[in-house]
Amino acid sequence: ELGISLEDTFYDYEDILSLSQVYQRTVYDATYLSLAKGRKIDLVTGDIRLYNAVKHKLNWVKWIGSVEV
């Protein structure tokens, strides 16, 4: 009823592993990056370590504190 869809997040494991290696992030973090990248949407995160690791190269990753509602 909430309109929440489930995604097969491991559909592009090569991209996930690549993002994990390039940004030295966990596969868990890289899965979120890959999903947002594949959907061409912004990723808003409260994980400051993830944000700091990618902010200079992935401008579609946003820090939750800087997003206007």
PDB file of C-alpha atoms in Angstrom:
ATOM      1  CA  GLU A   1       0.000   0.000   0.000  1.00  0.00           C
ATOM      2  CA  LEU A   2       2.977   2.315   0.485  1.00  0.00           C
ATOM      3  CA  GLY A   3       4.215   1.890  -3.074  1.00  0.00           C
ATOM      4  CA  ILE A   4       7.600   0.543  -1.998  1.00  0.00           C
ATOM      5  CA  SER A   5       9.231  -1.637  -4.619  1.00  0.00           C
ATOM      6  CA  LEU A   6      11.915  -4.247  -4.095  1.00  0.00           C
ATOM      7  CA  GLU A   7      14.950  -4.122  -6.334  1.00  0.00           C
ATOM      8  CA  ASP A   8      17.346  -6.842  -7.397  1.00  0.00           C
ATOM      9  CA  THR A   9      20.399  -4.961  -6.198  1.00  0.00           C
ATOM     10  CA  PHE A  10      22.906  -7.524  -7.368  1.00  0.00           C
ATOM     11  CA  TYR A  11      21.930  -7.350 -11.039  1.00  0.00           C
ATOM     12  CA  ASP A  12      25.132  -5.483 -11.928  1.00  0.00           C
ATOM     13  CA  TYR A  13      27.699  -7.068  -9.651  1.00  0.00           C
ATOM     14  CA  GLU A  14      30.596  -5.945 -11.864  1.00  0.00           C
ATOM     15  CA  ASP A  15      29.651  -2.295 -11.323  1.00  0.00           C
ATOM     16  CA  ILE A  16      29.201  -2.919  -7.597  1.00  0.00           C
ATOM     17  CA  LEU A  17      32.629  -4.514  -7.269  1.00  0.00           C
ATOM     18  CA  SER A  18      34.214  -1.767  -9.360  1.00  0.00           C
ATOM     19  CA  LEU A  19      32.680   1.018  -7.246  1.00  0.00           C
ATOM     20  CA  SER A  20      33.716  -0.820  -4.101  1.00  0.00           C
ATOM     21  CA  GLN A  21      37.323  -0.995  -5.251  1.00  0.00           C
ATOM     22  CA  VAL A  22      37.568   2.498  -6.751  1.00  0.00           C
ATOM     23  CA  TYR A  23      36.174   4.248  -3.677  1.00  0.00           C
ATOM     24  CA  GLN A  24      37.407   1.709  -1.113  1.00  0.00           C
ATOM     25  CA  ARG A  25      33.888   1.180   0.200  1.00  0.00           C
ATOM     26  CA  THR A  26      32.089  -1.954   1.301  1.00  0.00           C
ATOM     27  CA  VAL A  27      29.995  -3.919  -1.171  1.00  0.00           C
ATOM     28  CA  TYR A  28      27.011  -2.782   0.896  1.00  0.00           C
ATOM     29  CA  ASP A  29      27.828   0.905   0.228  1.00  0.00           C
ATOM     30  CA  ALA A  30      28.735   0.217  -3.389  1.00  0.00           C
ATOM     31  CA  THR A  31      25.372  -1.474  -3.941  1.00  0.00           C
ATOM     32  CA  TYR A  32      23.572   1.755  -3.066  1.00  0.00           C
ATOM     33  CA  LEU A  33      25.924   3.697  -5.326  1.00  0.00           C
ATOM     34  CA  SER A  34      25.361   1.298  -8.211  1.00  0.00           C
ATOM     35  CA  LEU A  35      21.588   1.317  -7.813  1.00  0.00           C
ATOM     36  CA  ALA A  36      21.412   5.127  -7.809  1.00  0.00           C
ATOM     37  CA  LYS A  37      23.855   5.348 -10.717  1.00  0.00           C
ATOM     38  CA  GLY A  38      21.879   2.817 -12.765  1.00  0.00           C
ATOM     39  CA  ARG A  39      18.587   4.589 -12.083  1.00  0.00           C
ATOM     40  CA  LYS A  40      20.151   7.993 -12.756  1.00  0.00           C
ATOM     41  CA  ILE A  41      18.904   9.366  -9.447  1.00  0.00           C
ATOM     42  CA  ASP A  42      20.540  11.188  -6.570  1.00  0.00           C
ATOM     43  CA  LEU A  43      21.638   9.193  -3.556  1.00  0.00           C
ATOM     44  CA  VAL A  44      20.993  11.080  -0.333  1.00  0.00           C
ATOM     45  CA  THR A  45      23.023   9.664   2.534  1.00  0.00           C
ATOM     46  CA  GLY A  46      23.549  10.238   6.219  1.00  0.00           C
ATOM     47  CA  ASP A  47      26.760   8.197   6.087  1.00  0.00           C
ATOM     48  CA  ILE A  48      29.465  10.847   6.303  1.00  0.00           C
ATOM     49  CA  ARG A  49      32.271   8.412   5.461  1.00  0.00           C
ATOM     50  CA  LEU A  50      30.530   7.311   2.279  1.00  0.00           C
ATOM     51  CA  TYR A  51      29.783  10.900   1.318  1.00  0.00           C
ATOM     52  CA  ASN A  52      33.347  12.071   1.955  1.00  0.00           C
ATOM     53  CA  ALA A  53      34.771   9.169  -0.047  1.00  0.00           C
ATOM     54  CA  VAL A  54      32.800   9.994  -3.200  1.00  0.00           C
ATOM     55  CA  LYS A  55      31.717  13.643  -3.069  1.00  0.00           C
ATOM     56  CA  HIS A  56      34.465  14.970  -5.340  1.00  0.00           C
ATOM     57  CA  LYS A  57      33.689  12.567  -8.183  1.00  0.00           C
ATOM     58  CA  LEU A  58      30.033  11.593  -7.810  1.00  0.00           C
ATOM     59  CA  ASN A  59      28.066  14.831  -7.696  1.00  0.00           C
ATOM     60  CA  TRP A  60      24.789  12.912  -7.540  1.00  0.00           C
ATOM     61  CA  VAL A  61      25.641  11.710  -4.024  1.00  0.00           C
ATOM     62  CA  LYS A  62      24.227  14.259  -1.594  1.00  0.00           C
ATOM     63  CA  TRP A  63      24.789  14.801   2.115  1.00  0.00           C
ATOM     64  CA  ILE A  64      21.458  14.679   3.924  1.00  0.00           C
ATOM     65  CA  GLY A  65      22.273  17.864   5.830  1.00  0.00           C
ATOM     66  CA  SER A  66      22.571  19.890   2.641  1.00  0.00           C
ATOM     67  CA  VAL A  67      19.353  18.739   0.947  1.00  0.00           C
ATOM     68  CA  GLU A  68      16.517  21.256   0.957  1.00  0.00           C
ATOM     69  CA  VAL A  69      13.052  19.889   1.471  1.00  0.00           C
TER      70      VAL A  69
END
